[in-house]
């Protein structure tokens, strides 16, 4: 392991470092956002920092720019970025390469050939920045490659994952302080979008930050409107549905993300949206990886205007123009809610966060928390199961078996001294049985976990039911933030109610029933064909049959929404260049279905002859 100490980069380079403004110009930007310059300067000065910026606030630039400072430095300094979000890392890696920044990426699931090339780029000094998942530090080859370089900055992205008081605690983050020490203790930047003062303190303690520069750019998102729609009593579900459809019916409210609490709800809500003639896809952990990729790609490329998902969707997905983020079910905490709501309006334009709440939802959340409460007996049973599966005193727990429940049990067992945890690379975690354990420590850890669960519940309960205080003010108070700035649009339902939303919801029928399964596609098709000429309507059915064949047994919307097919008929493109101009059709669609669709259209020419094509 590298034995050198990490002095300030300027001292080691023996040369003057460029200013943050000079580095910013390399990315074609002219001005910093709030807090970015201070974060970059702290990194250049070799100081630790805790960077708390809202989703879309520009955290990534804070550690990307310092990587450019080492150009021409014979010591070949390296910036290491640790993130659990493979999708986000992939997107950042692509953008860095486009900006001419030499970088590489290592994560589970990548081909061996890629990983070997990445290690070579680290060792020979080609890479200025490396993006890595936390489990990579279990790899001896990765650690050896890093040891051959001088690491000037170690970045822990999504740093709330290191904090048990955070909403997304991950045990594989707990050993990062050891990785930092093994690299000669470089400057450390901990970056997160959601950290209450308590979580921020725990992050600093667990990572061993030394007198960190604290940078909080403020959690306020002036371009977000926060609406809570409460539905109670008989017909609550129907009123929630009517409110959601009222919002999504406006084209300006799309693209949109709708978060649901269960896989079943994602399917049902997506079907309802499709019935209104709006292209929607589902995304949840029960789908195959290929199906999830197809849904994500359809949404990212605009072939589907709405994605209805569990919270498995969104982490690291960078779509800047999301206009609405709706929650059909209550999230487990205000932190989780704000992180998901923050995926709207990342382009700076106005967006809406809509929370559809009912007392029934609060009841479900209470049951969920109680069902997940842990006892000492639960921990004992889990440790006994590990012992039974262990080869000697150690067992490997795969990532697939590391659900939230298992992470909690392992964390309590570790705090009680019954197990020791070590990252096992792409395999998961090594769990070593100590043969010891303190019941007193176990009880203390269990009580702390229980307190965290109920505190999280109270935060979202207050937000979803408190109709007397500005929603924005409630969020900022929770995060210990200053007074909000001036909203660029409507602030929230408390400060500036939306009467049309209430009116639409109150007009919903009391019965929460709906059309039988299978009627949705007919209803959607009818609403679309009403806008077509008679000849186009017949051709439209031909295109729907073509789409069914191309779907190969998968849901038809994974190919194209009815609204997209209708627009194809109106425009009647004759080449791929014309096809790709249609909203909802992207490069991936053209590559997979373009030639086939153009051939199908050519076969419909006689049927459409005499009708003008719209440009």
Coordinates of C-alpha atoms in Angstrom, one line a residue, residues 39 42-43 47-53 59-60 62-63 80-83 153-162 186-195 199-200 202-210 212-216:
X39 CA -16.1 23.2 -2.9
X42 CA -11.3 23.3 -0.8
X43 CA -10.3 20.3 -3.0
X47 CA -8.9 20.3 2.6
X48 CA -11.7 17.9 3.6
X49 CA -15.2 19.1 2.8
X50 CA -18.8 18.2 3.4
X51 CA -20.8 19.3 0.4
X52 CA -24.6 19.3 0.8
X53 CA -26.4 20.4 -2.4
X59 CA -22.5 18.4 -6.9
X60 CA -20.6 16.4 -9.6
X62 CA -17.3 20.1 -7.5
X63 CA -15.1 17.0 -7.9
X80 CA -11.2 8.8 -6.9
X81 CA -15.0 9.0 -6.8
X82 CA -17.0 6.4 -5.0
X83 CA -20.7 6.0 -5.8
X153 CA -8.9 13.7 -3.7
X154 CA -11.2 10.9 -2.4
X155 CA -14.8 11.6 -3.1
X156 CA -17.7 9.8 -1.4
X157 CA -20.8 10.6 -3.4
X158 CA -24.2 9.8 -2.0
X159 CA -22.4 10.1 1.4
X160 CA -25.7 9.7 3.4
X161 CA -25.3 6.0 2.6
X162 CA -22.6 5.9 5.3
X186 CA -5.8 12.3 0.7
X187 CA -8.3 15.1 1.0
X188 CA -11.8 13.8 1.3
X189 CA -15.0 15.3 -0.2
X190 CA -18.3 13.9 1.1
X191 CA -21.2 14.9 -1.1
X192 CA -24.9 14.3 -0.7
X193 CA -28.2 15.9 -1.6
X194 CA -30.1 14.9 1.5
X195 CA -28.6 15.4 4.9
X199 CA -26.9 12.9 9.3
X200 CA -24.2 15.4 8.3
X202 CA -22.6 11.2 11.4
X203 CA -21.1 11.4 7.9
X204 CA -18.2 13.5 9.2
X205 CA -17.6 11.1 12.1
X206 CA -17.7 7.9 10.1
X207 CA -15.5 9.1 7.3
X208 CA -13.1 10.8 9.8
X209 CA -13.3 14.2 8.2
X210 CA -10.6 16.6 9.6
X212 CA -14.0 19.9 7.0
X213 CA -15.1 22.9 5.0
X214 CA -18.9 22.8 5.4
X215 CA -20.7 23.8 2.2
X216 CA -24.5 23.8 2.2

